[in-house]
Structures are given as structure tokens and as C-alpha cells.
Coordinates of C-alpha atoms in Angstrom, one line a residue:
X1 CA 0.2 0.0 0.0
X2 CA 1.2 3.6 -0.5
X3 CA 2.2 5.8 2.0
X4 CA -0.5 8.0 1.3
X5 CA -2.8 5.3 2.3
X6 CA -1.1 4.6 5.3
X7 CA -1.1 8.5 6.4
X8 CA -4.5 9.4 4.9
X9 CA -6.9 6.7 5.1
X10 CA -10.5 8.0 4.3
X11 CA -13.5 5.7 4.9
X12 CA -16.8 5.4 2.4
X13 CA -19.5 3.6 3.6
X14 CA -21.3 1.8 1.0
X15 CA -24.6 2.2 2.7
X16 CA -27.8 4.4 3.1
X17 CA -28.5 2.7 6.8
X18 CA -29.1 5.0 9.4
X19 CA -28.1 2.2 11.8
X20 CA -24.8 1.9 10.1
X21 CA -23.9 5.4 10.1
X22 CA -24.7 5.6 13.7
X23 CA -22.7 3.0 14.8
X24 CA -19.8 4.5 13.0
X25 CA -20.4 7.8 14.5
X26 CA -21.1 6.8 17.9
X27 CA -17.8 5.1 17.4
X28 CA -15.9 8.2 16.9
X29 CA -15.2 7.5 13.0
X30 CA -14.7 10.0 10.3
X31 CA -16.5 8.6 7.2
X32 CA -18.3 9.8 4.0
X33 CA -21.2 7.4 2.5
X34 CA -22.0 6.3 -1.2
X35 CA -25.2 4.1 -1.8
X36 CA -24.6 1.1 -3.9
X37 CA -27.0 0.1 -7.1
X38 CA -26.7 -3.5 -6.6
X39 CA -29.9 -5.7 -7.6
X40 CA -29.3 -7.9 -4.5
X41 CA -31.8 -10.5 -5.9
X42 CA -29.8 -10.7 -8.9
X43 CA -26.6 -10.9 -7.5
X44 CA -27.8 -13.7 -5.0
X45 CA -29.3 -15.6 -8.1
X46 CA -26.2 -15.6 -10.1
X47 CA -24.5 -16.8 -6.7
X48 CA -26.8 -19.7 -6.3
X49 CA -26.9 -20.6 -10.3
X50 CA -22.9 -20.9 -9.9
X51 CA -21.9 -22.3 -6.7
X52 CA -25.6 -23.7 -5.3
X53 CA -27.6 -22.4 -2.4
X54 CA -26.1 -20.0 0.2
X55 CA -26.9 -19.9 4.0
X56 CA -27.6 -17.0 5.6
X57 CA -24.2 -16.0 6.7
X58 CA -23.0 -16.6 3.2
X59 CA -25.7 -14.2 1.8
X60 CA -24.7 -11.7 4.3
X61 CA -21.1 -11.7 2.9
X62 CA -21.9 -11.9 -0.7
X63 CA -24.2 -8.9 -0.5
X64 CA -21.6 -7.0 1.6
X65 CA -18.9 -7.7 -1.3
X66 CA -21.4 -7.0 -4.1
X67 CA -22.1 -3.5 -2.4
X68 CA -18.4 -2.9 -1.8
X69 CA -17.2 -3.7 -5.4
X70 CA -19.9 -1.6 -6.8
X71 CA -19.3 1.6 -5.1
X72 CA -15.4 1.1 -5.4
X73 CA -15.7 0.9 -9.4
X74 CA -16.5 4.2 -9.2
X75 CA -13.3 5.9 -8.6
X76 CA -12.3 7.5 -5.6
X77 CA -9.6 9.6 -4.4
X78 CA -6.0 8.0 -2.9
X79 CA -6.5 6.8 0.6
X80 CA -10.1 6.0 0.7
X81 CA -11.1 2.3 1.5
X82 CA -14.7 1.2 0.8
X83 CA -17.1 -0.7 3.1
X84 CA -19.7 -2.8 2.2
X85 CA -22.3 -4.2 4.9
X86 CA -25.3 -6.3 4.5
X87 CA -27.2 -8.2 7.5
X88 CA -29.4 -11.5 7.6
X89 CA -31.6 -12.6 10.0
X90 CA -31.4 -16.3 10.4
X91 CA -34.7 -18.0 11.9
X92 CA -34.6 -21.8 12.3
X93 CA -32.0 -22.0 9.5
X94 CA -34.2 -20.2 7.0
X95 CA -32.7 -16.8 6.0
X96 CA -35.0 -13.3 6.3
X97 CA -34.4 -9.7 5.1
X98 CA -36.6 -6.8 5.3
X99 CA -40.3 -7.2 5.6
X100 CA -41.0 -4.0 3.9
X101 CA -44.9 -4.3 4.2
X102 CA -47.0 -4.1 7.7
X103 CA -48.5 -7.2 6.8
X104 CA -44.9 -9.6 6.3
X105 CA -43.7 -7.7 9.3
X106 CA -46.6 -9.0 11.3
X107 CA -46.2 -12.5 10.3
X108 CA -42.6 -12.5 11.1
X109 CA -43.2 -11.2 14.6
X110 CA -45.5 -13.8 15.2
X111 CA -42.6 -16.3 14.5
X112 CA -40.2 -14.1 16.7
X113 CA -42.3 -14.1 19.5
X114 CA -40.7 -16.4 22.3
X115 CA -38.0 -17.6 19.5
X116 CA -34.6 -17.3 18.8
X117 CA -32.7 -16.2 15.8
X118 CA -29.2 -15.4 14.7
X119 CA -28.2 -11.5 13.3
X120 CA -25.6 -12.0 10.7
X121 CA -23.6 -9.1 9.3
X122 CA -21.2 -9.2 6.5
X123 CA -18.6 -6.9 5.9
X124 CA -16.4 -6.2 3.2
X125 CA -13.5 -4.0 2.7
X126 CA -12.1 -2.8 -0.3
X127 CA -9.1 -0.5 -1.5
X128 CA -10.2 0.6 -5.2
X129 CA -6.3 0.9 -6.1
X130 CA -5.9 -2.5 -4.7
X131 CA -9.1 -4.5 -5.3
X132 CA -7.5 -8.0 -5.5
X133 CA -6.2 -7.3 -1.4
X134 CA -10.0 -7.1 -0.5
X135 CA -10.9 -8.7 2.5
X136 CA -14.0 -9.7 4.2
X137 CA -15.7 -11.4 7.4
X138 CA -19.3 -12.2 8.9
X139 CA -20.2 -11.2 12.5
X140 CA -23.2 -13.3 14.2
X141 CA -25.3 -12.6 17.1
X142 CA -27.6 -14.8 18.8
X143 CA -30.9 -12.8 19.5
X144 CA -33.3 -14.2 22.2
X145 CA -36.8 -12.7 22.1
X146 CA -39.6 -12.7 24.7
X147 CA -43.0 -13.7 24.1
X148 CA -44.8 -10.6 22.5
X149 CA -48.6 -10.2 22.7
X150 CA -50.9 -9.5 19.5
X151 CA -51.4 -6.0 20.7
X152 CA -48.0 -5.1 21.1
X153 CA -47.1 -6.7 17.7
X154 CA -50.0 -4.4 16.4
X155 CA -48.4 -1.3 18.1
X156 CA -44.8 -2.4 16.9
X157 CA -45.9 -3.0 13.4
X158 CA -48.2 0.3 13.4
X159 CA -45.0 2.4 14.6
X160 CA -43.5 1.5 10.9
X161 CA -40.0 0.7 12.5
X162 CA -39.5 -3.0 11.6
X163 CA -40.2 -2.2 7.8
X164 CA -36.8 -1.3 6.6
X165 CA -35.0 -3.5 9.0
X166 CA -33.3 -7.1 8.3
X167 CA -35.8 -9.6 10.8
X168 CA -38.2 -6.9 10.9
X169 CA -36.8 -5.8 14.4
X170 CA -34.1 -3.1 15.5
X171 CA -32.5 -3.7 18.9
X172 CA -31.7 -0.2 19.6
X173 CA -35.4 1.0 18.9
X174 CA -38.8 0.2 20.2
X175 CA -38.2 -3.6 19.7
X176 CA -35.7 -3.4 22.4
X177 CA -38.4 -3.9 24.9
X178 CA -38.9 -7.3 23.0
X179 CA -35.3 -8.8 23.4
X180 CA -34.2 -10.8 26.4
X181 CA -30.8 -11.0 25.5
X182 CA -28.1 -11.6 22.6
X183 CA -24.9 -13.5 22.2
X184 CA -22.4 -11.6 20.5
X185 CA -21.5 -8.2 19.2
X186 CA -24.3 -5.7 20.1
X187 CA -23.4 -3.3 17.4
X188 CA -23.3 -6.2 15.1
X189 CA -27.2 -6.2 15.6
X190 CA -27.6 -2.6 14.8
X191 CA -25.6 -3.7 11.3
X192 CA -21.8 -3.2 11.7
X193 CA -19.4 -4.6 14.0
X194 CA -16.6 -1.9 14.6
X195 CA -14.5 -4.7 16.2
X196 CA -14.5 -6.6 13.1
X197 CA -14.0 -3.3 11.1
X198 CA -11.2 -2.6 13.3
X199 CA -9.2 -6.2 12.2
X200 CA -10.1 -5.8 8.6
X201 CA -8.6 -2.2 8.6
X202 CA -5.7 -3.9 10.3
X203 CA -5.4 -6.2 7.6
X204 CA -5.4 -3.3 4.8
X205 CA -2.3 -1.8 6.8
X206 CA -4.6 1.2 8.7
X207 CA -5.2 1.7 12.3
X208 CA -8.5 2.5 13.6
X209 CA -7.3 5.3 15.5
X210 CA -6.5 7.2 12.2
X211 CA -10.3 7.5 11.3
X212 CA -11.0 8.9 14.4
X213 CA -12.3 12.5 14.6

């Protein structure tokens, strides 16, 4: 890597997720954002056709990589590294993304009530100047849900919070009242594991402290 990249690193988040932006902001990191134009369904279909069925963790990393590569291909200033992320919620071996509609969110929460699932977040870091040195990692957190009443489900769905969230919930919002405990990294459930990011940056020759504000 060039000396400029080592001394003047710049992080570009390939995501519009407010949760991921909040995690990075709360961690005191400097970063910019650029949303990718990835067709997630097409990327997943191509992977299945080439390599067979993808498990939830593989799906999260696959989509994180696709987003990072899409944004990295746009051309960026020297020293920029691009971080792509994607989250997939796994319940009884089945992968779930964003519900988008109230009907789907309602049915999803009937499944979540009293159950245990796993939130997988894929992370892919790429230096546009050295794309062959890209690296990725998945962070997985077990989430234990309490029993939730029908009235609580209706109120939560009506809030609109679960519609744009993988798994139909967010741990740092209203759904926190329905989550008994987790096993793993809290930030990962929000969408981005800063500990994992630190490791990926280190492999790229960048200290996370150089991204502190």
C-alpha cells in the first residue's frame, strides 16, 4: 500500500443505513457514504446458479462484497477504502431480510415471539487501488426474543420501525423491549461490528485510530 494510504486513510461506507451510520458516528469515526446500485436479488440468484444454495451467513457476506465492489468501481481519491455491509436474520435455518410491508412484518413477529434467531452482518473492505487485496468477515449475534402479545405486535408494526430492518426489528429502538438477551456483539445487530472493522482495517495496513475524528 502507498504511504499516502497509510497516512491519510478515508473510509467510505457503501450503505444508506442509518443504523450503520450511527454505529460509526458513535464510535467516533470519520466517514462518508455512497449508496450502491446493486440488484441484491440478481446477485444472489447468480451465486446460487454458480455455487448452489447460500446459507444466511454466506448471503450476508456475498451482498456486502457486491455493494463494496459496486461503489469501489466508481473511482475515488487515493487513500479511500470502501466498506460494504449487509445483514441477514436467520430463524430456524431460514434467511430473512427486510419485511417492507406491515403484513409481512406482522407475520414475522408471530414467528419471532418467544424464539431465538441469529443476526448475521457481512463486512467487506476494499481499496479501489488494490481490489485484489479485498477482505471480508461475517459477525453473527444470537438474539433471544421474549413472548410478545398480539397487541404489542400490532403497535410495533404500526410504528413503522420494523419495515426497513433485516429480521423486522432493530435492537436500538422500540423492539429493545422485546429482546431478552443477546450472545455476541450488540453493534452487529444494529448492522456493523466495529471490532470486525478494526481487524479488516488492520489487515489493510490502516489503524482505526487514524479514522477517529
